[in-house]
Amino acid sequence: MRFTFLLSAMSVVIALQGNTTTFKIATTAPDGTALMVELREAAKVVDERTEGNVKFKFYTGGVMGDDFTVKRKIRARQLHGGIVQTSVYVNDIPNLNLYSLPMLFRNHEEVTEVRSQLDSLLMNELEESGVVPIGFTAVGFAYAMGTKQLGTIQQIRRSKVWTPKDDPIAKQNLKVFGITPIPLPVGDVLTGLQTGLIDTIASPPVAAIALQWHTQVKYMLDIPLQYVYTIYSIDQRMFNRLSESHQEVVLSEMSSALTRAEKQLIEEHDEAFEVMLEEGVELVTPDTDALAEWRKLSQDAIIEWLENDQVDRESYELIEEALEQFRNEHSQ
């Protein structure tokens, strides 16, 4: 009788272990950042609310490779999700370019307004592509930074400008600006700045500090060139293994974590901007003519995206309308 009881107990344990689903999630974001702190806390809550049946394991700091490598590993089922930049999915979902169009936004308030109206549209497109979107998270605005003066577009054209390897958005935008970039993986940028292989980058200040790039640059152009954001998504095949109640827990806790992290990340973005100035980086304010040229070239880039059907014109017009209304309401 006792032996039979032990066998039954062991069967229950094995069955429970067999029902455990562990999501392996990769990102280039360093551990200890607001994003990862919130996601790890959310993972604990998911574990508790599902009685240990759903777990998350995070691979941070790019240990699983760059964003494109992460996507390939998800498709090969070596990973089950990732927190990656939009460029990874633009071939599948061109509208993910919308928020990243050059000089589209002037500040975070504008971004918040537009995203409140269009995030659901992009999330639906992601779902249709075969992933489960948890949500988007701001990294911040990318600013041009360099070891040499970069107040005008002509100065930057003479510079050795970095672009992320295999990033079609950055490559196409730089082409419109008349810039021939030097593609490098993110992990090689610091060495590139140190050796002079590159002398100009575009990055959100918070990323520049986290990756120590700010230690090598002397100037920062005071123009928010591009809004940078990431997508946290899970492979649909893995997600469909969960019961409906467990799916709801995952979506609820993880999306709430992104909301909390985003508030902190926006604050950190502004703080990082000030830290760079305090540490001696010179802020270069373009004159009226230079700013006008930047804006014209940015508009030319947007027109090219539209004419090549690389973003949906109707969706872009929704953004234009939202921005015009927001700016009119806040111009007084």
mmCIF file of C-alpha atoms in Angstrom:
data_model
loop_
_atom_site.group_PDB
_atom_site.id
_atom_site.type_symbol
_atom_site.label_atom_id
_atom_site.label_comp_id
_atom_site.label_asym_id
_atom_site.label_seq_id
_atom_site.Cartn_x
_atom_site.Cartn_y
_atom_site.Cartn_z
ATOM 1 C CA MET A 1 0.000 0.000 0.000
ATOM 2 C CA ARG A 2 2.792 2.393 0.974
ATOM 3 C CA PHE A 3 4.704 1.587 -2.230
ATOM 4 C CA THR A 4 1.576 2.241 -4.280
ATOM 5 C CA PHE A 5 1.107 5.594 -2.525
ATOM 6 C CA LEU A 6 4.692 6.626 -3.295
ATOM 7 C CA LEU A 7 4.257 5.708 -6.949
ATOM 8 C CA SER A 8 1.087 7.803 -7.110
ATOM 9 C CA ALA A 9 2.796 10.766 -5.489
ATOM 10 C CA MET A 10 5.721 10.533 -7.894
ATOM 11 C CA SER A 11 3.322 10.393 -10.828
ATOM 12 C CA VAL A 12 1.667 13.597 -9.656
ATOM 13 C CA VAL A 13 5.040 15.363 -9.340
ATOM 14 C CA ILE A 14 6.134 14.201 -12.799
ATOM 15 C CA ALA A 15 2.823 15.302 -14.277
ATOM 16 C CA LEU A 16 3.126 18.727 -12.676
ATOM 17 C CA GLN A 17 6.693 19.086 -13.945
ATOM 18 C CA GLY A 18 5.587 18.064 -17.408
ATOM 19 C CA ASN A 19 2.990 20.839 -17.431
ATOM 20 C CA THR A 20 5.549 23.544 -16.703
ATOM 21 C CA THR A 21 6.145 25.912 -19.613
ATOM 22 C CA THR A 22 9.318 27.999 -19.532
ATOM 23 C CA PHE A 23 9.618 30.919 -21.917
ATOM 24 C CA LYS A 24 13.179 31.738 -22.950
ATOM 25 C CA ILE A 25 13.296 35.469 -23.737
ATOM 26 C CA ALA A 26 16.355 37.282 -25.120
ATOM 27 C CA THR A 27 17.289 40.952 -25.360
ATOM 28 C CA THR A 28 20.322 43.188 -25.805
ATOM 29 C CA ALA A 29 19.114 45.300 -22.858
ATOM 30 C CA PRO A 30 21.548 45.061 -19.946
ATOM 31 C CA ASP A 31 20.410 43.433 -16.729
ATOM 32 C CA GLY A 32 19.556 45.848 -13.937
ATOM 33 C CA THR A 33 17.806 48.326 -16.222
ATOM 34 C CA ALA A 34 14.279 49.490 -15.357
ATOM 35 C CA LEU A 35 12.888 47.274 -18.103
ATOM 36 C CA MET A 36 14.541 44.103 -16.870
ATOM 37 C CA VAL A 37 13.798 44.804 -13.200
ATOM 38 C CA GLU A 38 10.097 45.154 -13.985
ATOM 39 C CA LEU A 39 10.003 42.104 -16.259
ATOM 40 C CA ARG A 40 11.736 39.913 -13.696
ATOM 41 C CA GLU A 41 9.247 41.024 -11.052
ATOM 42 C CA ALA A 42 6.395 40.281 -13.439
ATOM 43 C CA ALA A 43 7.860 36.822 -14.079
ATOM 44 C CA LYS A 44 7.743 36.092 -10.340
ATOM 45 C CA VAL A 45 4.084 37.098 -10.189
ATOM 46 C CA VAL A 46 3.276 34.936 -13.228
ATOM 47 C CA ASP A 47 5.021 32.011 -11.539
ATOM 48 C CA GLU A 48 2.961 32.521 -8.383
ATOM 49 C CA ARG A 49 -0.385 33.084 -10.118
ATOM 50 C CA THR A 50 0.039 29.975 -12.308
ATOM 51 C CA GLU A 51 1.262 27.870 -9.367
ATOM 52 C CA GLY A 52 4.636 27.335 -10.982
ATOM 53 C CA ASN A 53 3.260 26.201 -14.323
ATOM 54 C CA VAL A 54 4.518 29.207 -16.317
ATOM 55 C CA LYS A 55 8.063 30.493 -15.913
ATOM 56 C CA PHE A 56 10.280 32.992 -17.713
ATOM 57 C CA LYS A 57 14.032 32.864 -18.243
ATOM 58 C CA PHE A 58 15.635 36.059 -19.536
ATOM 59 C CA TYR A 59 18.896 36.255 -21.478
ATOM 60 C CA THR A 60 20.133 39.850 -21.267
ATOM 61 C CA GLY A 61 22.990 41.954 -22.567
ATOM 62 C CA GLY A 62 23.013 40.369 -26.019
ATOM 63 C CA VAL A 63 24.318 36.978 -24.866
ATOM 64 C CA MET A 64 22.024 35.357 -27.445
ATOM 65 C CA GLY A 65 23.222 37.649 -30.222
ATOM 66 C CA ASP A 66 21.873 40.819 -31.807
ATOM 67 C CA ASP A 67 18.172 41.421 -32.466
ATOM 68 C CA PHE A 68 18.214 39.737 -35.881
ATOM 69 C CA THR A 69 19.909 36.672 -34.413
ATOM 70 C CA VAL A 70 17.287 36.556 -31.678
ATOM 71 C CA LYS A 71 14.541 36.551 -34.297
ATOM 72 C CA ARG A 72 16.193 33.659 -36.160
ATOM 73 C CA LYS A 73 16.508 31.681 -32.921
ATOM 74 C CA ILE A 74 12.835 32.261 -32.158
ATOM 75 C CA ARG A 75 11.866 30.858 -35.556
ATOM 76 C CA ALA A 76 14.133 27.865 -34.903
ATOM 77 C CA ARG A 77 12.454 27.437 -31.492
ATOM 78 C CA GLN A 78 15.738 27.882 -29.653
ATOM 79 C CA LEU A 79 14.106 30.919 -28.022
ATOM 80 C CA HIS A 80 10.455 31.680 -27.367
ATOM 81 C CA GLY A 81 10.438 35.460 -27.467
ATOM 82 C CA GLY A 82 12.471 38.618 -27.475
ATOM 83 C CA ILE A 83 12.618 42.304 -26.716
ATOM 84 C CA VAL A 84 13.974 43.691 -29.974
ATOM 85 C CA GLN A 85 14.003 46.877 -32.029
ATOM 86 C CA THR A 86 11.440 47.437 -34.754
ATOM 87 C CA SER A 87 13.938 46.954 -37.591
ATOM 88 C CA VAL A 88 13.777 43.197 -36.957
ATOM 89 C CA TYR A 89 10.161 43.024 -38.135
ATOM 90 C CA VAL A 90 9.923 45.735 -40.789
ATOM 91 C CA ASN A 91 10.062 43.277 -43.700
ATOM 92 C CA ASP A 92 7.109 41.399 -42.211
ATOM 93 C CA ILE A 93 5.219 44.449 -40.930
ATOM 94 C CA PRO A 94 6.231 47.628 -42.798
ATOM 95 C CA ASN A 95 4.009 49.828 -40.610
ATOM 96 C CA LEU A 96 6.426 49.332 -37.731
ATOM 97 C CA ASN A 97 8.464 51.990 -39.539
ATOM 98 C CA LEU A 98 5.811 54.585 -38.764
ATOM 99 C CA TYR A 99 7.019 55.703 -35.337
ATOM 100 C CA SER A 100 10.650 55.629 -36.489
ATOM 101 C CA LEU A 101 10.308 58.029 -39.419
ATOM 102 C CA PRO A 102 12.964 60.779 -39.129
ATOM 103 C CA MET A 103 12.114 63.866 -37.062
ATOM 104 C CA LEU A 104 8.467 62.815 -36.858
ATOM 105 C CA PHE A 105 8.127 63.599 -33.139
ATOM 106 C CA ARG A 106 9.459 66.541 -31.130
ATOM 107 C CA ASN A 107 8.981 65.186 -27.608
ATOM 108 C CA HIS A 108 7.623 62.291 -25.551
ATOM 109 C CA GLU A 109 4.230 63.960 -25.111
ATOM 110 C CA GLU A 110 3.644 63.782 -28.858
ATOM 111 C CA VAL A 111 4.693 60.146 -28.908
ATOM 112 C CA THR A 112 2.297 59.294 -26.088
ATOM 113 C CA GLU A 113 -0.603 60.942 -27.913
ATOM 114 C CA VAL A 114 0.058 59.176 -31.216
ATOM 115 C CA ARG A 115 0.725 55.794 -29.645
ATOM 116 C CA SER A 116 -2.546 55.964 -27.711
ATOM 117 C CA GLN A 117 -4.283 55.984 -31.099
ATOM 118 C CA LEU A 118 -2.111 53.660 -33.200
ATOM 119 C CA ASP A 119 -0.525 51.053 -30.912
ATOM 120 C CA SER A 120 -3.540 48.758 -31.209
ATOM 121 C CA LEU A 121 -3.287 48.857 -35.016
ATOM 122 C CA LEU A 122 0.362 47.774 -34.954
ATOM 123 C CA MET A 123 -0.310 45.135 -32.300
ATOM 124 C CA ASN A 124 -2.988 43.592 -34.536
ATOM 125 C CA GLU A 125 -0.548 43.466 -37.455
ATOM 126 C CA LEU A 126 2.021 41.737 -35.260
ATOM 127 C CA GLU A 127 -0.546 39.136 -34.204
ATOM 128 C CA GLU A 128 -1.406 38.420 -37.821
ATOM 129 C CA SER A 129 2.284 37.781 -38.523
ATOM 130 C CA GLY A 130 2.374 34.899 -36.026
ATOM 131 C CA VAL A 131 3.691 36.459 -32.830
ATOM 132 C CA VAL A 132 1.978 37.398 -29.591
ATOM 133 C CA PRO A 133 2.787 41.072 -28.935
ATOM 134 C CA ILE A 134 3.102 41.968 -25.269
ATOM 135 C CA GLY A 135 3.718 45.624 -26.032
ATOM 136 C CA PHE A 136 6.062 48.413 -27.070
ATOM 137 C CA THR A 137 8.569 50.208 -24.870
ATOM 138 C CA ALA A 138 10.344 53.489 -25.515
ATOM 139 C CA VAL A 139 14.118 53.594 -25.585
ATOM 140 C CA GLY A 140 14.084 57.327 -26.333
ATOM 141 C CA PHE A 141 15.063 59.756 -29.039
ATOM 142 C CA ALA A 142 18.233 59.142 -30.994
ATOM 143 C CA TYR A 143 20.591 62.124 -31.225
ATOM 144 C CA ALA A 144 23.639 62.445 -33.434
ATOM 145 C CA MET A 145 26.824 62.262 -31.328
ATOM 146 C CA GLY A 146 30.414 62.416 -32.411
ATOM 147 C CA THR A 147 34.053 63.082 -31.765
ATOM 148 C CA LYS A 148 33.962 65.994 -34.241
ATOM 149 C CA GLN A 149 31.692 68.977 -34.824
ATOM 150 C CA LEU A 150 28.355 67.975 -36.351
ATOM 151 C CA GLY A 151 26.157 71.067 -36.500
ATOM 152 C CA THR A 152 25.366 70.805 -40.213
ATOM 153 C CA ILE A 153 24.452 67.978 -42.518
ATOM 154 C CA GLN A 154 27.588 68.750 -44.573
ATOM 155 C CA GLN A 155 29.809 68.112 -41.536
ATOM 156 C CA ILE A 156 28.127 64.779 -40.877
ATOM 157 C CA ARG A 157 28.452 63.749 -44.526
ATOM 158 C CA ARG A 158 32.222 64.140 -44.126
ATOM 159 C CA SER A 159 32.173 61.989 -40.996
ATOM 160 C CA LYS A 160 32.520 58.253 -40.511
ATOM 161 C CA VAL A 161 28.959 57.484 -39.497
ATOM 162 C CA TRP A 162 27.947 54.231 -37.817
ATOM 163 C CA THR A 163 24.792 52.353 -38.691
ATOM 164 C CA PRO A 164 23.604 49.128 -37.034
ATOM 165 C CA LYS A 165 24.466 46.111 -39.119
ATOM 166 C CA ASP A 166 21.513 44.750 -41.136
ATOM 167 C CA ASP A 167 19.256 47.666 -40.139
ATOM 168 C CA PRO A 168 17.248 48.627 -43.259
ATOM 169 C CA ILE A 169 15.520 51.614 -41.626
ATOM 170 C CA ALA A 170 18.738 53.365 -40.636
ATOM 171 C CA LYS A 171 20.434 52.555 -43.939
ATOM 172 C CA GLN A 172 17.606 53.983 -46.041
ATOM 173 C CA ASN A 173 17.211 57.140 -43.955
ATOM 174 C CA LEU A 174 20.938 57.858 -44.060
ATOM 175 C CA LYS A 175 20.925 57.401 -47.829
ATOM 176 C CA VAL A 176 18.285 60.139 -48.189
ATOM 177 C CA PHE A 177 20.477 62.380 -46.026
ATOM 178 C CA GLY A 178 23.369 61.757 -48.412
ATOM 179 C CA ILE A 179 25.349 59.794 -45.837
ATOM 180 C CA THR A 180 27.294 56.626 -46.609
ATOM 181 C CA PRO A 181 27.460 54.790 -43.269
ATOM 182 C CA ILE A 182 29.780 52.180 -41.824
ATOM 183 C CA PRO A 183 27.724 49.166 -40.628
ATOM 184 C CA LEU A 184 28.845 47.530 -37.398
ATOM 185 C CA PRO A 185 27.236 45.265 -34.794
ATOM 186 C CA VAL A 186 26.231 47.117 -31.630
ATOM 187 C CA GLY A 187 28.932 45.296 -29.684
ATOM 188 C CA ASP A 188 31.676 46.766 -31.907
ATOM 189 C CA VAL A 189 30.643 50.428 -31.648
ATOM 190 C CA LEU A 190 32.705 51.309 -28.564
ATOM 191 C CA THR A 191 35.865 49.845 -30.101
ATOM 192 C CA GLY A 192 35.037 51.587 -33.380
ATOM 193 C CA LEU A 193 34.874 54.962 -31.618
ATOM 194 C CA GLN A 194 38.076 54.263 -29.691
ATOM 195 C CA THR A 195 40.054 53.307 -32.802
ATOM 196 C CA GLY A 196 38.594 55.946 -35.117
ATOM 197 C CA LEU A 197 36.920 53.420 -37.398
ATOM 198 C CA ILE A 198 33.790 55.513 -36.803
ATOM 199 C CA ASP A 199 33.466 58.986 -35.330
ATOM 200 C CA THR A 200 29.716 59.654 -35.410
ATOM 201 C CA ILE A 201 26.774 57.688 -34.050
ATOM 202 C CA ALA A 202 23.060 58.216 -33.459
ATOM 203 C CA SER A 203 21.726 56.904 -30.176
ATOM 204 C CA PRO A 204 19.351 57.660 -27.333
ATOM 205 C CA PRO A 205 21.426 59.109 -24.464
ATOM 206 C CA VAL A 206 20.354 56.360 -22.069
ATOM 207 C CA ALA A 207 21.698 53.706 -24.448
ATOM 208 C CA ALA A 208 24.906 55.673 -25.065
ATOM 209 C CA ILE A 209 25.582 55.729 -21.315
ATOM 210 C CA ALA A 210 24.625 52.097 -20.718
ATOM 211 C CA LEU A 211 27.013 51.000 -23.479
ATOM 212 C CA GLN A 212 29.748 53.504 -22.494
ATOM 213 C CA TRP A 213 29.668 55.221 -25.890
ATOM 214 C CA HIS A 214 29.301 58.579 -24.178
ATOM 215 C CA THR A 215 32.877 58.297 -22.909
ATOM 216 C CA GLN A 216 34.158 58.653 -26.477
ATOM 217 C CA VAL A 217 31.996 61.478 -27.901
ATOM 218 C CA LYS A 218 32.476 65.228 -27.492
ATOM 219 C CA TYR A 219 29.465 66.693 -29.281
ATOM 220 C CA MET A 220 25.733 66.024 -29.419
ATOM 221 C CA LEU A 221 23.396 67.612 -31.966
ATOM 222 C CA ASP A 222 20.305 69.069 -30.315
ATOM 223 C CA ILE A 223 17.789 67.473 -32.700
ATOM 224 C CA PRO A 224 15.689 64.415 -31.776
ATOM 225 C CA LEU A 225 16.340 62.618 -35.052
ATOM 226 C CA GLN A 226 14.358 59.444 -34.527
ATOM 227 C CA TYR A 227 12.141 57.786 -31.956
ATOM 228 C CA VAL A 228 13.568 54.425 -30.917
ATOM 229 C CA TYR A 229 11.380 51.754 -29.362
ATOM 230 C CA THR A 230 11.399 48.024 -28.781
ATOM 231 C CA ILE A 231 8.843 45.251 -29.203
ATOM 232 C CA TYR A 232 8.348 42.557 -26.598
ATOM 233 C CA SER A 233 6.727 39.547 -28.236
ATOM 234 C CA ILE A 234 6.326 35.827 -27.652
ATOM 235 C CA ASP A 235 6.227 33.042 -30.218
ATOM 236 C CA GLN A 236 2.599 32.165 -30.879
ATOM 237 C CA ARG A 237 3.312 28.433 -31.075
ATOM 238 C CA MET A 238 4.671 28.411 -27.521
ATOM 239 C CA PHE A 239 2.002 30.742 -26.189
ATOM 240 C CA ASN A 240 -0.779 28.504 -27.525
ATOM 241 C CA ARG A 241 0.401 25.702 -25.240
ATOM 242 C CA LEU A 242 -0.913 27.649 -22.260
ATOM 243 C CA SER A 243 -4.435 27.398 -20.940
ATOM 244 C CA GLU A 244 -6.635 30.420 -21.579
ATOM 245 C CA SER A 245 -6.409 31.491 -17.943
ATOM 246 C CA HIS A 246 -2.607 31.285 -17.973
ATOM 247 C CA GLN A 247 -2.482 33.251 -21.228
ATOM 248 C CA GLU A 248 -4.473 36.022 -19.562
ATOM 249 C CA VAL A 249 -2.080 36.057 -16.608
ATOM 250 C CA VAL A 250 0.970 36.350 -18.864
ATOM 251 C CA LEU A 251 -0.522 39.148 -20.983
ATOM 252 C CA SER A 252 -1.774 41.081 -17.971
ATOM 253 C CA GLU A 253 1.380 40.919 -15.841
ATOM 254 C CA MET A 254 3.894 41.396 -18.633
ATOM 255 C CA SER A 255 2.061 44.313 -20.282
ATOM 256 C CA SER A 256 1.678 46.011 -16.896
ATOM 257 C CA ALA A 257 5.419 45.599 -16.362
ATOM 258 C CA LEU A 258 6.092 47.341 -19.686
ATOM 259 C CA THR A 259 3.849 50.246 -18.690
ATOM 260 C CA ARG A 260 5.701 50.694 -15.402
ATOM 261 C CA ALA A 261 9.090 50.369 -17.082
ATOM 262 C CA GLU A 262 8.222 52.895 -19.787
ATOM 263 C CA LYS A 263 7.517 55.630 -17.236
ATOM 264 C CA GLN A 264 10.923 55.049 -15.696
ATOM 265 C CA LEU A 265 12.664 54.822 -19.064
ATOM 266 C CA ILE A 266 11.320 58.222 -20.149
ATOM 267 C CA GLU A 267 12.623 59.748 -16.920
ATOM 268 C CA GLU A 268 15.969 58.004 -17.401
ATOM 269 C CA HIS A 269 16.166 59.266 -20.994
ATOM 270 C CA ASP A 270 15.890 62.883 -19.850
ATOM 271 C CA GLU A 271 18.285 62.304 -16.953
ATOM 272 C CA ALA A 272 20.841 60.655 -19.257
ATOM 273 C CA PHE A 273 20.669 63.654 -21.592
ATOM 274 C CA GLU A 274 21.609 65.935 -18.696
ATOM 275 C CA VAL A 275 24.296 63.559 -17.421
ATOM 276 C CA MET A 276 26.067 63.647 -20.778
ATOM 277 C CA LEU A 277 26.146 67.433 -20.692
ATOM 278 C CA GLU A 278 27.406 67.429 -17.097
ATOM 279 C CA GLU A 279 30.221 65.092 -18.118
ATOM 280 C CA GLY A 280 31.445 67.512 -20.754
ATOM 281 C CA VAL A 281 29.623 66.610 -23.950
ATOM 282 C CA GLU A 282 28.904 69.841 -25.815
ATOM 283 C CA LEU A 283 25.332 70.372 -26.996
ATOM 284 C CA VAL A 284 25.332 71.770 -30.541
ATOM 285 C CA THR A 285 22.252 73.816 -31.422
ATOM 286 C CA PRO A 286 21.807 74.141 -35.200
ATOM 287 C CA ASP A 287 21.103 77.577 -36.636
ATOM 288 C CA THR A 288 17.857 78.317 -38.490
ATOM 289 C CA ASP A 289 19.195 77.342 -41.923
ATOM 290 C CA ALA A 290 20.745 74.101 -40.706
ATOM 291 C CA LEU A 291 17.559 73.107 -38.880
ATOM 292 C CA ALA A 292 15.483 73.850 -41.981
ATOM 293 C CA GLU A 293 17.738 71.597 -44.036
ATOM 294 C CA TRP A 294 17.440 68.763 -41.513
ATOM 295 C CA ARG A 295 13.660 69.076 -41.618
ATOM 296 C CA LYS A 296 13.527 69.157 -45.416
ATOM 297 C CA LEU A 297 15.683 66.055 -45.740
ATOM 298 C CA SER A 298 13.607 64.299 -43.088
ATOM 299 C CA GLN A 299 10.456 65.064 -45.035
ATOM 300 C CA ASP A 300 12.131 63.789 -48.216
ATOM 301 C CA ALA A 301 12.879 60.531 -46.410
ATOM 302 C CA ILE A 302 9.258 60.191 -45.281
ATOM 303 C CA ILE A 303 8.015 60.835 -48.820
ATOM 304 C CA GLU A 304 10.307 58.074 -50.080
ATOM 305 C CA TRP A 305 8.916 55.621 -47.525
ATOM 306 C CA LEU A 306 5.383 56.489 -48.640
ATOM 307 C CA GLU A 307 6.067 56.405 -52.378
ATOM 308 C CA ASN A 308 7.733 53.000 -52.075
ATOM 309 C CA ASP A 309 4.749 51.691 -50.063
ATOM 310 C CA GLN A 310 7.069 50.922 -47.169
ATOM 311 C CA VAL A 311 4.534 52.401 -44.776
ATOM 312 C CA ASP A 312 0.794 52.650 -45.161
ATOM 313 C CA ARG A 313 -0.222 56.125 -46.316
ATOM 314 C CA GLU A 314 -3.558 55.999 -44.507
ATOM 315 C CA SER A 315 -1.864 55.114 -41.208
ATOM 316 C CA TYR A 316 0.686 57.882 -41.711
ATOM 317 C CA GLU A 317 -2.119 60.362 -42.306
ATOM 318 C CA LEU A 318 -3.660 59.301 -38.991
ATOM 319 C CA ILE A 319 -0.365 60.211 -37.311
ATOM 320 C CA GLU A 320 -0.246 63.559 -39.092
ATOM 321 C CA GLU A 321 -3.785 64.372 -37.995
ATOM 322 C CA ALA A 322 -3.077 63.383 -34.391
ATOM 323 C CA LEU A 323 0.113 65.455 -34.299
ATOM 324 C CA GLU A 324 -1.537 68.495 -35.866
ATOM 325 C CA GLN A 325 -4.393 68.394 -33.372
ATOM 326 C CA PHE A 326 -2.034 67.874 -30.422
ATOM 327 C CA ARG A 327 0.272 70.707 -31.468
ATOM 328 C CA ASN A 328 -2.633 73.096 -32.035
ATOM 329 C CA GLU A 329 -4.041 72.315 -28.593
ATOM 330 C CA HIS A 330 -0.676 72.789 -26.878
ATOM 331 C CA SER A 331 0.654 75.778 -28.807
ATOM 332 C CA GLN A 332 -1.261 78.304 -26.702
#
